[in-house]
Coordinates of C-alpha atoms and ligand atoms in Angstrom, one line a residue:
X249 CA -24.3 -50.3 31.4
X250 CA -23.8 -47.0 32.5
X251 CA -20.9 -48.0 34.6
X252 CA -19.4 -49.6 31.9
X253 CA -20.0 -46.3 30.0
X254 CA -18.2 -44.4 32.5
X255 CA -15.0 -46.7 32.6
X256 CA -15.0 -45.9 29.0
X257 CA -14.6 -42.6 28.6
X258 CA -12.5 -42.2 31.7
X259 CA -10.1 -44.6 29.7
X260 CA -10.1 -42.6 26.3
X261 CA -9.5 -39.3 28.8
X262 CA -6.6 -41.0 30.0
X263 CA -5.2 -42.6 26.6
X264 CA -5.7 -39.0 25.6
X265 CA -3.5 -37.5 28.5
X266 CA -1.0 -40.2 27.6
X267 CA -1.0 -39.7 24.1
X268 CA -1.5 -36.0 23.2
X269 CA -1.2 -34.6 26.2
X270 CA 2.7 -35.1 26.5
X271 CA 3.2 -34.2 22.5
X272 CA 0.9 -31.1 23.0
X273 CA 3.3 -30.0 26.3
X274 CA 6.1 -30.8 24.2
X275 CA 6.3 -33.6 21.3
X276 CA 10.5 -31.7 20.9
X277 CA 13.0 -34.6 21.5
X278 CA 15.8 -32.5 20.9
X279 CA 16.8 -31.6 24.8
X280 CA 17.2 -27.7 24.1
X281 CA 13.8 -27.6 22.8
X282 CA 12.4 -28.7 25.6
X283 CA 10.4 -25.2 26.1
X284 CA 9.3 -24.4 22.6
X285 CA 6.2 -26.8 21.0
X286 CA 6.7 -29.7 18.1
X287 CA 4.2 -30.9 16.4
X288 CA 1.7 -30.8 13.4
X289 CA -0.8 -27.9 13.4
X290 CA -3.3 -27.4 11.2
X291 CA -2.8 -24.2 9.2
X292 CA -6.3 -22.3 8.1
X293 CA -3.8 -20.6 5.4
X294 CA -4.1 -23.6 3.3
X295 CA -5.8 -25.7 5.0
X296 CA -3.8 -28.5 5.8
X297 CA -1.7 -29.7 8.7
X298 CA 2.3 -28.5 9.0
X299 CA 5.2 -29.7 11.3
X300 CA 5.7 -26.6 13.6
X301 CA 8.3 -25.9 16.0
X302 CA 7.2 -22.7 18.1
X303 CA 9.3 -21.3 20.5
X304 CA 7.3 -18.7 21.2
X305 CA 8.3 -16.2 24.5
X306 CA 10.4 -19.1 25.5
X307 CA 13.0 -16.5 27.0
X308 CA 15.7 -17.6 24.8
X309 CA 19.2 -15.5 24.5
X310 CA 20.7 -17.3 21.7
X311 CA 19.8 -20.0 18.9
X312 CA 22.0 -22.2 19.4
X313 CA 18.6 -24.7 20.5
X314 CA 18.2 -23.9 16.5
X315 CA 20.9 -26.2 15.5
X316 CA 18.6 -29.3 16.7
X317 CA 15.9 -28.3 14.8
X318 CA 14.0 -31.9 14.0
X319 CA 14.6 -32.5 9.8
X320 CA 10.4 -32.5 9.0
X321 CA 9.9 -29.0 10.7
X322 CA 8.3 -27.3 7.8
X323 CA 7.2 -24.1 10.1
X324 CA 9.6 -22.2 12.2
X325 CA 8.3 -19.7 14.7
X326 CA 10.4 -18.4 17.0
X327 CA 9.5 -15.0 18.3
X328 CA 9.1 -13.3 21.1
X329 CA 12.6 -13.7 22.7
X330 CA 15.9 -11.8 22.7
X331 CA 18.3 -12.5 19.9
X332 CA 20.6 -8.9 19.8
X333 CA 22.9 -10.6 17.3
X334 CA 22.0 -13.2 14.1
X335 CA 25.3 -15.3 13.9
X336 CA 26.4 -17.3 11.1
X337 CA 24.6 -20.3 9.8
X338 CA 22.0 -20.1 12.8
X339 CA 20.7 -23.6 11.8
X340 CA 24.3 -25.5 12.1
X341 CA 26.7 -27.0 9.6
X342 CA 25.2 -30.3 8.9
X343 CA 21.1 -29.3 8.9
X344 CA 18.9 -31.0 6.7
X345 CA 15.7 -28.5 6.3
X346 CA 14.6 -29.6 3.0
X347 CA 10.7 -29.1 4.2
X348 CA 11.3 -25.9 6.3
X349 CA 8.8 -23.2 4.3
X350 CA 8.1 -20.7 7.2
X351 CA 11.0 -18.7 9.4
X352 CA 9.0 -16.3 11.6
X353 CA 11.9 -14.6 14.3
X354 CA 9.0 -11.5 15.0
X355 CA 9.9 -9.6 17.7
X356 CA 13.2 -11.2 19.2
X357 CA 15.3 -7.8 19.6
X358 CA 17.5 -8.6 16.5
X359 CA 19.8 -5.8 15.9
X360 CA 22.6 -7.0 13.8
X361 CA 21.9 -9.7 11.1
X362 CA 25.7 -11.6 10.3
X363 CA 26.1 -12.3 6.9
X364 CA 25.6 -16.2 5.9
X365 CA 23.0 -16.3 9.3
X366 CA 20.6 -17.6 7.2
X367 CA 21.6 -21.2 5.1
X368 CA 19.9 -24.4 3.9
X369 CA 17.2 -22.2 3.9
X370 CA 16.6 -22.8 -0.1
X371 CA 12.4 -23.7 0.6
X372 CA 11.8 -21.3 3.2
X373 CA 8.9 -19.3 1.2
X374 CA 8.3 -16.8 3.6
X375 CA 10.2 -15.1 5.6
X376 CA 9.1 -12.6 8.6
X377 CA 11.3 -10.3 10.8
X378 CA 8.8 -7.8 12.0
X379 CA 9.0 -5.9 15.0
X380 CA 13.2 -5.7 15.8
X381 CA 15.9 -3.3 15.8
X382 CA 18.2 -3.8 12.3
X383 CA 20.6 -1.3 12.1
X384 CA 22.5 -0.4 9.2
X385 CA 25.8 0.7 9.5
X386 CA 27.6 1.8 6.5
X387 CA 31.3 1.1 8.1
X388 CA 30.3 -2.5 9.5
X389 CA 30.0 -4.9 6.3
X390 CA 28.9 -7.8 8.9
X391 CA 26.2 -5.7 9.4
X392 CA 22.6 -6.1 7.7
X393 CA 24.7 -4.1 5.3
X394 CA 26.4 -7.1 4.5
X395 CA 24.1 -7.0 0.8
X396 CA 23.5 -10.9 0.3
X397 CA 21.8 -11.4 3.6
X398 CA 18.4 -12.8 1.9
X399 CA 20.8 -14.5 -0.7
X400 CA 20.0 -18.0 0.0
X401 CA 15.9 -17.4 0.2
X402 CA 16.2 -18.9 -3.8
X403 CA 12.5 -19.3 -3.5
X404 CA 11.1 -16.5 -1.1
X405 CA 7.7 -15.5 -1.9
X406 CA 6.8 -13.3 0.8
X407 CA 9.4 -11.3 2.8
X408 CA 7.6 -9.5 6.0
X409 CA 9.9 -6.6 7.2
X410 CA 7.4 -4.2 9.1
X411 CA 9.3 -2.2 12.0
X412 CA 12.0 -4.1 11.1
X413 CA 15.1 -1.5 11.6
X414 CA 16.4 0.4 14.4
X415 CA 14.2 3.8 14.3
X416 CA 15.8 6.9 12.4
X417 CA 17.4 4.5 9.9
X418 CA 14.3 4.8 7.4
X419 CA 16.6 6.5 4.4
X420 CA 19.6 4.1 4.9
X421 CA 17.0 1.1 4.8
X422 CA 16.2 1.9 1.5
X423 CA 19.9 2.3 -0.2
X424 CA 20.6 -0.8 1.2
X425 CA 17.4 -2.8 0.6
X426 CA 18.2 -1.9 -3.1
X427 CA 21.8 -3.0 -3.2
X428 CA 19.9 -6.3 -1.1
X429 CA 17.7 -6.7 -3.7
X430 CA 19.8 -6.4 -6.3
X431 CA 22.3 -9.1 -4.9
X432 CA 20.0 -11.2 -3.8
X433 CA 18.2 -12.7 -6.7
X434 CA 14.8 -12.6 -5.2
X435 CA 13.4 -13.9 -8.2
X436 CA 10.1 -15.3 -6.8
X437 CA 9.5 -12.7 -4.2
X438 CA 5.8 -12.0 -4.4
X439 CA 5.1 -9.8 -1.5
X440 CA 7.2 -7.5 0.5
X441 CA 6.0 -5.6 4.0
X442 CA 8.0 -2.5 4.6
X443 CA 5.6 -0.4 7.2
X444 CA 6.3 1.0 9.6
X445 CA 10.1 1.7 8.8
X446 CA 10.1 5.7 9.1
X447 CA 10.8 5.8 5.5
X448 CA 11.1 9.4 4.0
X449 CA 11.8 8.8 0.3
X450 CA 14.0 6.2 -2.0
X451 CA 17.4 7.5 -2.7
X452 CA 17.3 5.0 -6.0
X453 CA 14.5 5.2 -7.4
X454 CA 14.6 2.3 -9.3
X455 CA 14.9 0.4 -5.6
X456 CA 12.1 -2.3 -6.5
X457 CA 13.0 -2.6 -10.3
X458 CA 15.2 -5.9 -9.6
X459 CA 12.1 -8.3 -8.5
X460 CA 10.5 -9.4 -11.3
X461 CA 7.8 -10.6 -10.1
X462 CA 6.8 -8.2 -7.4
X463 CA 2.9 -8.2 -7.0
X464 CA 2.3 -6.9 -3.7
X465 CA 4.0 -3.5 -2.2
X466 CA 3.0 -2.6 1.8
X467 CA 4.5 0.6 2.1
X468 CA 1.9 1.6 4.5
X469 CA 2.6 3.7 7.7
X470 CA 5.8 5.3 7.1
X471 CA 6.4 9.0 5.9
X472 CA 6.6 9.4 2.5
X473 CA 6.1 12.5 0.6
X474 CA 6.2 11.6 -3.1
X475 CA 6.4 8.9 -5.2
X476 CA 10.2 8.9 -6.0
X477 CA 10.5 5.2 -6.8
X478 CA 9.8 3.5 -10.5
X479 CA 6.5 2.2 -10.8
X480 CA 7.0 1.4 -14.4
X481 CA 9.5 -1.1 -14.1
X482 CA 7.8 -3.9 -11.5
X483 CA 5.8 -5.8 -14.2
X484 CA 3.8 -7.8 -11.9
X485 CA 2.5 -5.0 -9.7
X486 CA -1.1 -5.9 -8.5
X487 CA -1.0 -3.8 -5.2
X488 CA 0.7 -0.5 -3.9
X489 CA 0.0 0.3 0.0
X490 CA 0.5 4.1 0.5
X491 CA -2.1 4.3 3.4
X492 CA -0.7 6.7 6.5
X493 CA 1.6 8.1 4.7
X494 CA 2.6 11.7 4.2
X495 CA 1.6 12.6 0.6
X496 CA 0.3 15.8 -0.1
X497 CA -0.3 15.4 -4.1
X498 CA 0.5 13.1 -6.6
X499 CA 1.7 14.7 -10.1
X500 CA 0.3 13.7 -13.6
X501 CA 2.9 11.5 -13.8
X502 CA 2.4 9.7 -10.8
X503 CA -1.3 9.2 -11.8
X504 CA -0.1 8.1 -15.4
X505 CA 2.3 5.4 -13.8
X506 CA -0.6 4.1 -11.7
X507 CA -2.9 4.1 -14.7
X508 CA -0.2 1.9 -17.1
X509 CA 0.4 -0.8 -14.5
X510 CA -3.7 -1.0 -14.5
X511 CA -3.5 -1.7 -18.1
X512 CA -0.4 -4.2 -18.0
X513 CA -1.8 -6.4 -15.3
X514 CA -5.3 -8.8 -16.5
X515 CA -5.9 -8.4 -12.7
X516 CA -5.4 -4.2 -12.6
X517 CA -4.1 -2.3 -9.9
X518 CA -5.3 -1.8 -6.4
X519 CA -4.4 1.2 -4.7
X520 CA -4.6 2.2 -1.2
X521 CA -3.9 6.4 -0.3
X522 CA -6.3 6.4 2.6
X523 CA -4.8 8.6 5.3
X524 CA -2.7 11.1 3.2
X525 CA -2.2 14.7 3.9
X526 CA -3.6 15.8 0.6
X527 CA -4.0 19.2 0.1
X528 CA -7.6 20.1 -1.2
X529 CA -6.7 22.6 -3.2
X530 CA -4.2 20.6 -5.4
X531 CA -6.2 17.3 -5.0
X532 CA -9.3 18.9 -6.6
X533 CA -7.1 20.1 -9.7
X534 CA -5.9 16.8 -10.7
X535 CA -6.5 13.4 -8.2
X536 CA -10.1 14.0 -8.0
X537 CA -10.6 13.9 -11.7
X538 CA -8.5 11.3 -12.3
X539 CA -10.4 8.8 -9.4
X540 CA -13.5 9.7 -11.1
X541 CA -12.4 8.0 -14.6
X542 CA -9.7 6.0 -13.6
X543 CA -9.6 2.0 -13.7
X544 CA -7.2 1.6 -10.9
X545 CA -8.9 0.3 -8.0
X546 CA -8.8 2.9 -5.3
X547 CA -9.7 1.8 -1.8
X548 CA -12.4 4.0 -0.6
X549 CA -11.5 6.6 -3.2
X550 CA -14.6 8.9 -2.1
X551 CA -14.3 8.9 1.7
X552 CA -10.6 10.1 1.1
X553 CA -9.5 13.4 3.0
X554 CA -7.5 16.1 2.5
X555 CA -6.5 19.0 4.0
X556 CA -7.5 22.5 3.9
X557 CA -6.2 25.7 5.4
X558 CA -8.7 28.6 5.7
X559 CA -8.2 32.0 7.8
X560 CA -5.3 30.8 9.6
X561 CA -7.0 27.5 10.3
X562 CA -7.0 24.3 9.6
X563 CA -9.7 21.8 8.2
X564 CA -9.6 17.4 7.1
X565 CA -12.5 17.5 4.7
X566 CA -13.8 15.2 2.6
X567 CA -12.3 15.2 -0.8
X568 CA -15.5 14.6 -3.1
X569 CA -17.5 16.8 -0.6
X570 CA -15.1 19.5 -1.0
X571 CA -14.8 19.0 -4.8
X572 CA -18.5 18.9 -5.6
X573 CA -18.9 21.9 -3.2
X574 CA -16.4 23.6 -5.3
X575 CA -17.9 22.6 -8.4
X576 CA -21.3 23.7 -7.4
X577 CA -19.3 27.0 -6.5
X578 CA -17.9 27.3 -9.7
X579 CA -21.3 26.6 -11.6
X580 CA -23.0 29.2 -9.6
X581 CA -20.5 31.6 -10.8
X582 CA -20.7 31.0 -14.1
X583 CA -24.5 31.5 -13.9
X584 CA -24.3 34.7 -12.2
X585 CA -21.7 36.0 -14.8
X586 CA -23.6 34.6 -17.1
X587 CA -26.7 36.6 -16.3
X588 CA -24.7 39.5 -16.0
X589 CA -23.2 39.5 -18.7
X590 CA -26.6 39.3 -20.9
X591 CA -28.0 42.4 -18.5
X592 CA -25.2 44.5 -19.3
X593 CA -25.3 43.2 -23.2
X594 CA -29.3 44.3 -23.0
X595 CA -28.3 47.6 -21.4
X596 CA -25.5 48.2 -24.0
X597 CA -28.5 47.1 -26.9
X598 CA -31.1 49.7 -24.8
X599 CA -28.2 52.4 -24.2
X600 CA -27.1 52.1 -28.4
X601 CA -30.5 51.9 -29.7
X602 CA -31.8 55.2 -27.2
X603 CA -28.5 57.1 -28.2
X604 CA -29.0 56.8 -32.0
X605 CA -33.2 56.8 -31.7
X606 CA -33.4 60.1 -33.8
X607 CA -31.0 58.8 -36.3
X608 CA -32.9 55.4 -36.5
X609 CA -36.2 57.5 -36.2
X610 CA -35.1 59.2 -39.7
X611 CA -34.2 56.2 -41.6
X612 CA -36.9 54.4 -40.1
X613 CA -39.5 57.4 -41.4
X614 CA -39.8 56.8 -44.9
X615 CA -40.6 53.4 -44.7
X616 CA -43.5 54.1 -42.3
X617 CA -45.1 56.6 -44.7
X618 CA -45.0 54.6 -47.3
X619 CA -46.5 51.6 -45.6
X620 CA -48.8 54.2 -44.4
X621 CA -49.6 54.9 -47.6
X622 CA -49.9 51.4 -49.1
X623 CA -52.6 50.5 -46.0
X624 CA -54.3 53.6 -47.4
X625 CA -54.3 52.7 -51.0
X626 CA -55.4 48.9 -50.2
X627 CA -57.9 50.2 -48.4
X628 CA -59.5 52.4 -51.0
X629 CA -59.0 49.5 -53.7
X630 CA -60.8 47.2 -51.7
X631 CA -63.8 50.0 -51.3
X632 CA -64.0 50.2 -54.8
X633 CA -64.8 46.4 -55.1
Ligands
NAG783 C1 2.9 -20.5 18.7 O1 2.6 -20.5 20.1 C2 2.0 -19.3 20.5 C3 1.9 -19.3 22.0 O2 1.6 -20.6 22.5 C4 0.6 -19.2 19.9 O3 -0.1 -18.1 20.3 C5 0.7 -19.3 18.4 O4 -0.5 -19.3 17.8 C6 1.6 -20.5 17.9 N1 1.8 -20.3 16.5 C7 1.6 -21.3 15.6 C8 1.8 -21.0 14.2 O5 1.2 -22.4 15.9
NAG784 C1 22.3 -20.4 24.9 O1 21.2 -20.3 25.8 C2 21.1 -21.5 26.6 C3 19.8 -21.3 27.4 O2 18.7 -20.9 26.6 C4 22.3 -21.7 27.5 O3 22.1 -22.8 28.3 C5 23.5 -21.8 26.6 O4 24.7 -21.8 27.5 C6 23.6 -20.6 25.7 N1 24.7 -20.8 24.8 C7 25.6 -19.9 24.5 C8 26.7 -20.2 23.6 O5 25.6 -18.8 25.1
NAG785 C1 18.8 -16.4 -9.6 O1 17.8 -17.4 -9.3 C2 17.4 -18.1 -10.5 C3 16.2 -19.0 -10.0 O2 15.3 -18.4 -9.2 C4 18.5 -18.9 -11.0 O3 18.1 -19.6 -12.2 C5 19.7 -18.0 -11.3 O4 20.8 -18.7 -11.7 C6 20.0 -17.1 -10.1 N1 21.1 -16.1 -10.4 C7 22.1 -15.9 -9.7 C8 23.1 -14.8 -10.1 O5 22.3 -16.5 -8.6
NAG786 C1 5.5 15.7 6.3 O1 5.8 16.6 5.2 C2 5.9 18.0 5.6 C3 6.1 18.8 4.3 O2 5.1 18.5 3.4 C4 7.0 18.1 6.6 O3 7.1 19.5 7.0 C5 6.8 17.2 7.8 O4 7.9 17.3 8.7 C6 6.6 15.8 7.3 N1 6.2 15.0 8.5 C7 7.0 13.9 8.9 C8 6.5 13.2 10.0 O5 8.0 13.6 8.3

């Protein structure tokens, strides 16, 4: 019995090698996949299972292995390799990639992006280049310059571009991401990353105003001094990341922008500013009033920080701490002018009333006599009852 047992389960160890163990090494047919992984994996994102090809670190210098990618591959990952240049139509002539929903090509060293590199890419709902070297060159129109790059993305819902360009290219990126945006048509785009990009300020400031339905805006991590770009004009907006950036106030404008999209969305606003610059002395006139009222969901809005310079030195204190401190400052003065201000109104009173004491003494005279006088009479009426 236990014998038999054994025999069992050796054989369901073996029809497992036999079975899964091959497609988990591989499970690519296509020869130049041979490296990379194919198969379904189940996806905790939406719970369900998805035809994946990873080639993940797989050393690759080109993507040519890209033009055999199998017809049901529904996730692409390829990351991790070293890919300088994106040439034309990277997935072949004749590919059939109806189900493909996912490109991921983090981290492969992409520096120049041809135009037309991407195709048949018309369900591909998110797309992620993070972590490469995308340079923008104004003279070379092949270039990522080239402004329909993300043209055939028809249905692209997320578009994941954190540390995506070459470094000291942050103002370039965003004239061209406008005049990408613009020629694009990225009608269903949903969420954009752009952290991490060095990004100073938008040239155009109307740069997001072409994607209409634009709910969630990762600006996080790059250097931005002001809000410069239209808020007004992106309908849909549900989230603005501003974290680590290099604000040091917002203007009443700014804070009226944030508070209208709160009132055009049923879901509001969310707002992250954590890790700002703020100076305190500006913040406390107008962004600390405004968090206390506002309906736009600030992320942590009382542990903000902001910054405060005092005898040559400089101090990160806590914005609500430093407000209320001030406040309590303020109120104390009041009180003590307050209180001086009735001690030298009394003094004034004593000093007037003193100086003009023989003048008062004389009017007030004849009144005391005669009530003097009245006391006197009463008091002899009353004796003669
Ligand atoms: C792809 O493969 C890498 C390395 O094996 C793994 O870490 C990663 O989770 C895989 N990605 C997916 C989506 O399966
Ligand atoms: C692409 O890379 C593979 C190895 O990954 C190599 O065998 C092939 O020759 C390369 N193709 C071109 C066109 O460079
Ligand atoms: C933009 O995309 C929409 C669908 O998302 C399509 O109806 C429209 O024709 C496209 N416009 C251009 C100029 O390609
Ligand atoms: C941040 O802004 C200040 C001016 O407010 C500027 O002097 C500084 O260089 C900026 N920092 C970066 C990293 O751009």
């Amino acid at each position: 019995m236990c014998h038999n047992g054994n025999m069992l389960f050796q054989l369901i160890l073996l029809a497992n090698v036999v079975f899964f163990g091959y497609a988990s090494v591989n499970g690519c047919h296509p020869r130049l996949l041979k490296d990379c992984y194919c198969g379904l994996v189940y996806q905790h994102t939406d719970n369900s299972p998805h035809f994946v090809v990873n080639c993940t670190n797989t050393g690759f210098h080109n993507t040519s292995m890209l033009e055999m990618l199998p017809e049901e591959t529904e996730w692409l990952i390829f990351t991790g390799n070293h890919i300088p240049v994106l040439d034309s139509n990277i997935f072949g002539e004749d590919a059939i990639l109806n189900k493909l929903s996912v490109i991921d090509m983090t981290n492969n060293g992409i520096r120049e992006i041809k135009g037309k590199a991407f195709h048949k890419v018309t369900n591909v709902k998110r797309l992620i280049l993070n972590h490469n070297d995308i340079s923008i060159s104004e003279n070379d129109k092949e270039n990522f310059h080239h402004p329909r790059v993300f043209s055939n993305f028809y249905n692209i819902e997320e578009l994941h571009l954190t540390n995506a360009f070459a470094d000291n290219t942050g103002d370039q990126v965003t004239q061209d991401l406008h005049d990408i945006f613009v020629n694009s048509n990225l009608t269903q785009l949903y969420k954009l990353h752009l952290e991490q990009n060095e990004i100073k300020s938008f040239k155009d400031s109307s740069i997001f105003c072409d994607l209409p339905k634009l709910h969630d805006l990762h600006l996080g991590s790059n250097v931005i001094q002001s809000i410069n770009f239209n808020i007004d004009c992106i309908k849909m907006i549900r989230y603005i990341d501003l974290e680590q950036n290099n604000i040091t106030k917002f203007t009443q404008k700014d804070l009226d922008s944030f508070d209208r999209a709160t009132k055009r969305n049923t879901a509001g606003l969310r707002l992250n500013i954590n890790g700002n610059p703020f100076k305190c002395d500006s913040a406390v006139k107008n962004l600390y009033g405004w968090l206390v009222q506002t309906k736009v969901n600030v992320d942590d809005k009382f542990g903000l920080e902001c910054h405060h310079a005092r005898y040559g030195k400089k101090y990160i204190m806590n914005l609500k701490n430093f407000a209320d401190a001030k406040n309590a400052r303020m109120s104390k003065a009041i009180t003590v002018l307050l209180v001086v201000l009735t001690i030298v109104f009394i003094s004034l009173v004593a000093g007037f009333i003193y100086l003009r004491k023989t003048s008062v003494k004389n009017k007030l005279s004849p009144i005391f006599n005669s009530i003097t006088r009245k006391v006197h009479y009463t008091h002899i009426e009353s004796q003669d009852v």
